[in-house]
């Protein structure tokens, strides 16, 4: 630490080639070019895992979608949760995630808190009216994007 900047030292020498995560004082920081980059927010790949960084620090409290190289991923606990499939609310919209990735191809019904919703283009389509099949093959009638019980 010098003049308000945290530097990454390797064997007593500033390592400007290092890009990755470093643990310091109980937190994990994103280091780029030998200094902690507090301006970085997004996903970074480190040690075989995609981590979510908020303002240069690993953020394990964030739950939601994060864009990374043109795709959107579901983040939970500081990492992409590839086990998650379902709807998530983000930016005022319900998005459909399959295996941790926003799925814009799927068209059909998705169960969410005991009700079925019609999904297409990666979001609930509240304008859809008509028939739709549930994942178990049951045919339902959908009104304004929601299965009528």
mmCIF file of N, CA, C and O in Angstrom, residues 45-105:
data_model
loop_
_atom_site.group_PDB
_atom_site.id
_atom_site.type_symbol
_atom_site.label_atom_id
_atom_site.label_comp_id
_atom_site.label_asym_id
_atom_site.label_seq_id
_atom_site.Cartn_x
_atom_site.Cartn_y
_atom_site.Cartn_z
ATOM 1 N N UNK A 45 -12.665 -15.117 -14.368
ATOM 2 C CA UNK A 45 -12.386 -16.554 -14.286
ATOM 3 C C UNK A 45 -11.065 -16.729 -13.557
ATOM 4 O O UNK A 45 -10.036 -16.186 -13.963
ATOM 5 N N UNK A 46 -11.111 -17.490 -12.466
ATOM 6 C CA UNK A 46 -9.919 -17.672 -11.653
ATOM 7 C C UNK A 46 -9.952 -19.058 -11.006
ATOM 8 O O UNK A 46 -10.930 -19.408 -10.361
ATOM 9 N N UNK A 47 -8.903 -19.832 -11.221
ATOM 10 C CA UNK A 47 -8.794 -21.137 -10.583
ATOM 11 C C UNK A 47 -9.899 -22.101 -10.960
ATOM 12 O O UNK A 47 -10.312 -22.921 -10.135
ATOM 13 N N UNK A 48 -10.416 -22.001 -12.189
ATOM 14 C CA UNK A 48 -11.444 -22.915 -12.651
ATOM 15 C C UNK A 48 -12.867 -22.514 -12.303
ATOM 16 O O UNK A 48 -13.798 -23.279 -12.536
ATOM 17 N N UNK A 49 -13.055 -21.307 -11.751
ATOM 18 C CA UNK A 49 -14.383 -20.852 -11.332
ATOM 19 C C UNK A 49 -14.596 -19.415 -11.797
ATOM 20 O O UNK A 49 -13.673 -18.614 -11.804
ATOM 21 N N UNK A 50 -15.854 -19.114 -12.176
ATOM 22 C CA UNK A 50 -16.225 -17.735 -12.498
ATOM 23 C C UNK A 50 -16.697 -17.052 -11.212
ATOM 24 O O UNK A 50 -17.669 -17.484 -10.596
ATOM 25 N N UNK A 51 -16.024 -15.973 -10.833
ATOM 26 C CA UNK A 51 -16.364 -15.222 -9.625
ATOM 27 C C UNK A 51 -16.970 -13.873 -9.993
ATOM 28 O O UNK A 51 -16.591 -13.265 -10.994
ATOM 29 N N UNK A 52 -17.892 -13.388 -9.122
ATOM 30 C CA UNK A 52 -18.500 -12.087 -9.322
ATOM 31 C C UNK A 52 -17.783 -11.049 -8.457
ATOM 32 O O UNK A 52 -17.726 -11.166 -7.239
ATOM 33 N N UNK A 53 -17.266 -10.020 -9.117
ATOM 34 C CA UNK A 53 -16.535 -8.951 -8.453
ATOM 35 C C UNK A 53 -17.361 -7.675 -8.528
ATOM 36 O O UNK A 53 -17.866 -7.304 -9.589
ATOM 37 N N UNK A 54 -17.496 -6.991 -7.388
ATOM 38 C CA UNK A 54 -18.209 -5.706 -7.323
ATOM 39 C C UNK A 54 -17.219 -4.671 -6.805
ATOM 40 O O UNK A 54 -16.726 -4.785 -5.688
ATOM 41 N N UNK A 55 -16.912 -3.682 -7.638
ATOM 42 C CA UNK A 55 -15.976 -2.617 -7.270
ATOM 43 C C UNK A 55 -14.657 -3.180 -6.741
ATOM 44 O O UNK A 55 -14.122 -2.724 -5.738
ATOM 45 N N UNK A 56 -14.148 -4.190 -7.425
ATOM 46 C CA UNK A 56 -12.846 -4.759 -7.106
ATOM 47 C C UNK A 56 -12.812 -5.800 -6.010
ATOM 48 O O UNK A 56 -11.757 -6.345 -5.717
ATOM 49 N N UNK A 57 -13.964 -6.107 -5.404
ATOM 50 C CA UNK A 57 -14.015 -7.038 -4.277
ATOM 51 C C UNK A 57 -14.999 -8.169 -4.585
ATOM 52 O O UNK A 57 -16.083 -7.923 -5.108
ATOM 53 N N UNK A 58 -14.617 -9.408 -4.248
ATOM 54 C CA UNK A 58 -15.524 -10.548 -4.400
ATOM 55 C C UNK A 58 -16.794 -10.288 -3.604
ATOM 56 O O UNK A 58 -16.742 -10.003 -2.415
ATOM 57 N N UNK A 59 -17.947 -10.368 -4.276
ATOM 58 C CA UNK A 59 -19.237 -10.086 -3.648
ATOM 59 C C UNK A 59 -20.037 -11.376 -3.529
ATOM 60 O O UNK A 59 -20.598 -11.849 -4.514
ATOM 61 N N UNK A 60 -20.102 -11.929 -2.326
ATOM 62 C CA UNK A 60 -20.829 -13.181 -2.106
ATOM 63 C C UNK A 60 -22.294 -12.938 -1.759
ATOM 64 O O UNK A 60 -23.063 -13.887 -1.640
ATOM 65 N N UNK A 61 -22.700 -11.671 -1.632
ATOM 66 C CA UNK A 61 -24.089 -11.368 -1.265
ATOM 67 C C UNK A 61 -24.988 -11.150 -2.482
ATOM 68 O O UNK A 61 -26.210 -11.229 -2.360
ATOM 69 N N UNK A 62 -24.412 -10.893 -3.654
ATOM 70 C CA UNK A 62 -25.213 -10.594 -4.840
ATOM 71 C C UNK A 62 -25.911 -11.849 -5.364
ATOM 72 O O UNK A 62 -25.308 -12.914 -5.470
ATOM 73 N N UNK A 63 -27.189 -11.686 -5.704
ATOM 74 C CA UNK A 63 -27.966 -12.732 -6.361
ATOM 75 C C UNK A 63 -28.653 -12.083 -7.556
ATOM 76 O O UNK A 63 -29.417 -11.135 -7.395
ATOM 77 N N UNK A 64 -28.354 -12.580 -8.752
ATOM 78 C CA UNK A 64 -28.985 -12.022 -9.938
ATOM 79 C C UNK A 64 -28.213 -12.337 -11.190
ATOM 80 O O UNK A 64 -27.339 -13.199 -11.214
ATOM 81 N N UNK A 65 -28.550 -11.632 -12.261
ATOM 82 C CA UNK A 65 -27.936 -11.858 -13.564
ATOM 83 C C UNK A 65 -26.750 -10.927 -13.776
ATOM 84 O O UNK A 65 -26.766 -9.782 -13.341
ATOM 85 N N UNK A 66 -25.746 -11.470 -14.463
ATOM 86 C CA UNK A 66 -24.556 -10.695 -14.813
ATOM 87 C C UNK A 66 -24.195 -11.016 -16.257
ATOM 88 O O UNK A 66 -24.134 -12.176 -16.643
ATOM 89 N N UNK A 67 -23.933 -9.973 -17.046
ATOM 90 C CA UNK A 67 -23.539 -10.152 -18.441
ATOM 91 C C UNK A 67 -22.042 -10.415 -18.522
ATOM 92 O O UNK A 67 -21.247 -9.795 -17.825
ATOM 93 N N UNK A 68 -21.658 -11.372 -19.377
ATOM 94 C CA UNK A 68 -20.244 -11.720 -19.563
ATOM 95 C C UNK A 68 -20.053 -12.167 -20.998
ATOM 96 O O UNK A 68 -20.574 -13.204 -21.394
ATOM 97 N N UNK A 69 -19.354 -11.358 -21.777
ATOM 98 C CA UNK A 69 -19.076 -11.643 -23.189
ATOM 99 C C UNK A 69 -20.335 -11.999 -23.981
ATOM 100 O O UNK A 69 -20.377 -12.986 -24.711
ATOM 101 N N UNK A 70 -21.388 -11.198 -23.796
ATOM 102 C CA UNK A 70 -22.596 -11.345 -24.592
ATOM 103 C C UNK A 70 -23.638 -12.318 -24.066
ATOM 104 O O UNK A 70 -24.737 -12.387 -24.593
ATOM 105 N N UNK A 71 -23.307 -13.073 -23.038
ATOM 106 C CA UNK A 71 -24.278 -13.993 -22.427
ATOM 107 C C UNK A 71 -24.571 -13.510 -21.001
ATOM 108 O O UNK A 71 -23.778 -12.789 -20.398
ATOM 109 N N UNK A 72 -25.724 -13.921 -20.493
ATOM 110 C CA UNK A 72 -26.118 -13.551 -19.131
ATOM 111 C C UNK A 72 -26.112 -14.798 -18.257
ATOM 112 O O UNK A 72 -26.616 -15.847 -18.655
ATOM 113 N N UNK A 73 -25.551 -14.655 -17.058
ATOM 114 C CA UNK A 73 -25.385 -15.774 -16.137
ATOM 115 C C UNK A 73 -26.042 -15.459 -14.802
ATOM 116 O O UNK A 73 -26.080 -14.305 -14.365
ATOM 117 N N UNK A 74 -26.514 -16.525 -14.137
ATOM 118 C CA UNK A 74 -27.134 -16.391 -12.827
ATOM 119 C C UNK A 74 -26.051 -16.545 -11.763
ATOM 120 O O UNK A 74 -25.390 -17.585 -11.669
ATOM 121 N N UNK A 75 -25.862 -15.495 -10.964
ATOM 122 C CA UNK A 75 -24.828 -15.467 -9.935
ATOM 123 C C UNK A 75 -25.466 -15.544 -8.562
ATOM 124 O O UNK A 75 -26.461 -14.875 -8.280
ATOM 125 N N UNK A 76 -24.858 -16.363 -7.724
ATOM 126 C CA UNK A 76 -25.331 -16.537 -6.345
ATOM 127 C C UNK A 76 -24.133 -16.958 -5.497
ATOM 128 O O UNK A 76 -23.374 -17.837 -5.892
ATOM 129 N N UNK A 77 -23.940 -16.295 -4.361
ATOM 130 C CA UNK A 77 -22.840 -16.653 -3.476
ATOM 131 C C UNK A 77 -21.470 -16.310 -4.032
ATOM 132 O O UNK A 77 -20.471 -16.930 -3.669
ATOM 133 N N UNK A 78 -21.408 -15.358 -4.947
ATOM 134 C CA UNK A 78 -20.140 -14.919 -5.503
ATOM 135 C C UNK A 78 -19.672 -15.676 -6.723
ATOM 136 O O UNK A 78 -18.615 -15.373 -7.271
ATOM 137 N N UNK A 79 -20.458 -16.680 -7.164
ATOM 138 C CA UNK A 79 -20.072 -17.484 -8.327
ATOM 139 C C UNK A 79 -21.278 -17.729 -9.221
ATOM 140 O O UNK A 79 -22.429 -17.580 -8.795
ATOM 141 N N UNK A 80 -21.015 -18.132 -10.483
ATOM 142 C CA UNK A 80 -22.113 -18.549 -11.348
ATOM 143 C C UNK A 80 -22.683 -19.840 -10.792
ATOM 144 O O UNK A 80 -21.949 -20.780 -10.506
ATOM 145 N N UNK A 81 -24.005 -19.875 -10.639
ATOM 146 C CA UNK A 81 -24.669 -21.077 -10.141
ATOM 147 C C UNK A 81 -25.222 -21.845 -11.344
ATOM 148 O O UNK A 81 -26.353 -21.636 -11.775
ATOM 149 N N UNK A 82 -24.398 -22.755 -11.872
ATOM 150 C CA UNK A 82 -24.805 -23.542 -13.038
ATOM 151 C C UNK A 82 -25.875 -24.579 -12.692
ATOM 152 O O UNK A 82 -26.458 -25.182 -13.591
ATOM 153 N N UNK A 83 -26.152 -24.779 -11.415
ATOM 154 C CA UNK A 83 -27.193 -25.719 -10.994
ATOM 155 C C UNK A 83 -28.580 -25.086 -11.003
ATOM 156 O O UNK A 83 -29.586 -25.788 -10.934
ATOM 157 N N UNK A 84 -28.656 -23.753 -11.119
ATOM 158 C CA UNK A 84 -29.949 -23.074 -11.053
ATOM 159 C C UNK A 84 -30.662 -23.104 -12.390
ATOM 160 O O UNK A 84 -30.094 -22.753 -13.432
ATOM 161 N N UNK A 85 -31.929 -23.494 -12.352
ATOM 162 C CA UNK A 85 -32.831 -23.394 -13.497
ATOM 163 C C UNK A 85 -34.168 -22.889 -12.979
ATOM 164 O O UNK A 85 -34.688 -23.411 -11.996
ATOM 165 N N UNK A 86 -34.695 -21.857 -13.626
ATOM 166 C CA UNK A 86 -35.973 -21.313 -13.215
ATOM 167 C C UNK A 86 -36.065 -19.837 -13.545
ATOM 168 O O UNK A 86 -35.274 -19.304 -14.324
ATOM 169 N N UNK A 87 -37.034 -19.180 -12.942
ATOM 170 C CA UNK A 87 -37.238 -17.756 -13.171
ATOM 171 C C UNK A 87 -36.516 -16.941 -12.112
ATOM 172 O O UNK A 87 -36.441 -17.344 -10.947
ATOM 173 N N UNK A 88 -35.991 -15.807 -12.539
ATOM 174 C CA UNK A 88 -35.378 -14.862 -11.610
ATOM 175 C C UNK A 88 -35.804 -13.459 -12.006
ATOM 176 O O UNK A 88 -35.978 -13.153 -13.191
ATOM 177 N N UNK A 89 -36.002 -12.629 -11.006
ATOM 178 C CA UNK A 89 -36.463 -11.258 -11.228
ATOM 179 C C UNK A 89 -35.251 -10.334 -11.255
ATOM 180 O O UNK A 89 -34.450 -10.315 -10.317
ATOM 181 N N UNK A 90 -35.103 -9.585 -12.345
ATOM 182 C CA UNK A 90 -33.935 -8.721 -12.499
ATOM 183 C C UNK A 90 -34.319 -7.503 -13.330
ATOM 184 O O UNK A 90 -34.859 -7.653 -14.433
ATOM 185 N N UNK A 91 -34.091 -6.327 -12.804
ATOM 186 C CA UNK A 91 -34.372 -5.105 -13.552
ATOM 187 C C UNK A 91 -35.828 -4.923 -13.935
ATOM 188 O O UNK A 91 -36.123 -4.375 -14.989
ATOM 189 N N UNK A 92 -36.738 -5.438 -13.102
ATOM 190 C CA UNK A 92 -38.167 -5.288 -13.359
ATOM 191 C C UNK A 92 -38.756 -6.323 -14.305
ATOM 192 O O UNK A 92 -39.902 -6.190 -14.722
ATOM 193 N N UNK A 93 -37.969 -7.357 -14.636
ATOM 194 C CA UNK A 93 -38.416 -8.386 -15.582
ATOM 195 C C UNK A 93 -38.116 -9.768 -15.003
ATOM 196 O O UNK A 93 -37.092 -9.971 -14.363
ATOM 197 N N UNK A 94 -39.022 -10.718 -15.257
ATOM 198 C CA UNK A 94 -38.765 -12.116 -14.892
ATOM 199 C C UNK A 94 -38.074 -12.807 -16.064
ATOM 200 O O UNK A 94 -38.635 -12.909 -17.150
ATOM 201 N N UNK A 95 -36.852 -13.279 -15.822
ATOM 202 C CA UNK A 95 -36.063 -13.958 -16.845
ATOM 203 C C UNK A 95 -36.012 -15.453 -16.575
ATOM 204 O O UNK A 95 -36.020 -15.877 -15.418
ATOM 205 N N UNK A 96 -35.896 -16.235 -17.647
ATOM 206 C CA UNK A 96 -35.779 -17.686 -17.520
ATOM 207 C C UNK A 96 -34.319 -18.117 -17.685
ATOM 208 O O UNK A 96 -33.679 -17.834 -18.697
ATOM 209 N N UNK A 97 -33.835 -18.802 -16.670
ATOM 210 C CA UNK A 97 -32.453 -19.280 -16.630
ATOM 211 C C UNK A 97 -32.467 -20.801 -16.660
ATOM 212 O O UNK A 97 -33.237 -21.440 -15.942
ATOM 213 N N UNK A 98 -31.606 -21.377 -17.499
ATOM 214 C CA UNK A 98 -31.456 -22.836 -17.580
ATOM 215 C C UNK A 98 -29.984 -23.161 -17.333
ATOM 216 O O UNK A 98 -29.124 -22.688 -18.068
ATOM 217 N N UNK A 99 -29.730 -23.948 -16.280
ATOM 218 C CA UNK A 99 -28.354 -24.336 -15.932
ATOM 219 C C UNK A 99 -27.434 -23.128 -15.786
ATOM 220 O O UNK A 99 -26.295 -23.130 -16.249
ATOM 221 N N UNK A 100 -27.939 -22.078 -15.146
ATOM 222 C CA UNK A 100 -27.141 -20.903 -14.836
ATOM 223 C C UNK A 100 -26.992 -19.886 -15.942
ATOM 224 O O UNK A 100 -26.357 -18.853 -15.757
ATOM 225 N N UNK A 101 -27.590 -20.139 -17.115
ATOM 226 C CA UNK A 101 -27.436 -19.250 -18.267
ATOM 227 C C UNK A 101 -28.820 -18.799 -18.748
ATOM 228 O O UNK A 101 -29.734 -19.615 -18.868
ATOM 229 N N UNK A 102 -28.969 -17.510 -19.023
ATOM 230 C CA UNK A 102 -30.224 -17.000 -19.566
ATOM 231 C C UNK A 102 -30.548 -17.751 -20.847
ATOM 232 O O UNK A 102 -29.738 -17.808 -21.767
ATOM 233 N N UNK A 103 -31.751 -18.351 -20.893
ATOM 234 C CA UNK A 103 -32.161 -19.181 -22.028
ATOM 235 C C UNK A 103 -33.178 -18.411 -22.863
ATOM 236 O O UNK A 103 -34.343 -18.290 -22.478
ATOM 237 N N UNK A 104 -32.742 -17.908 -24.016
ATOM 238 C CA UNK A 104 -33.625 -17.142 -24.884
ATOM 239 C C UNK A 104 -34.262 -18.013 -25.957
ATOM 240 O O UNK A 104 -35.066 -17.525 -26.757
ATOM 241 N N UNK A 105 -33.946 -19.310 -25.959
ATOM 242 C CA UNK A 105 -34.465 -20.231 -26.974
ATOM 243 C C UNK A 105 -35.721 -20.961 -26.495
ATOM 244 O O UNK A 105 -36.644 -21.195 -27.265
#
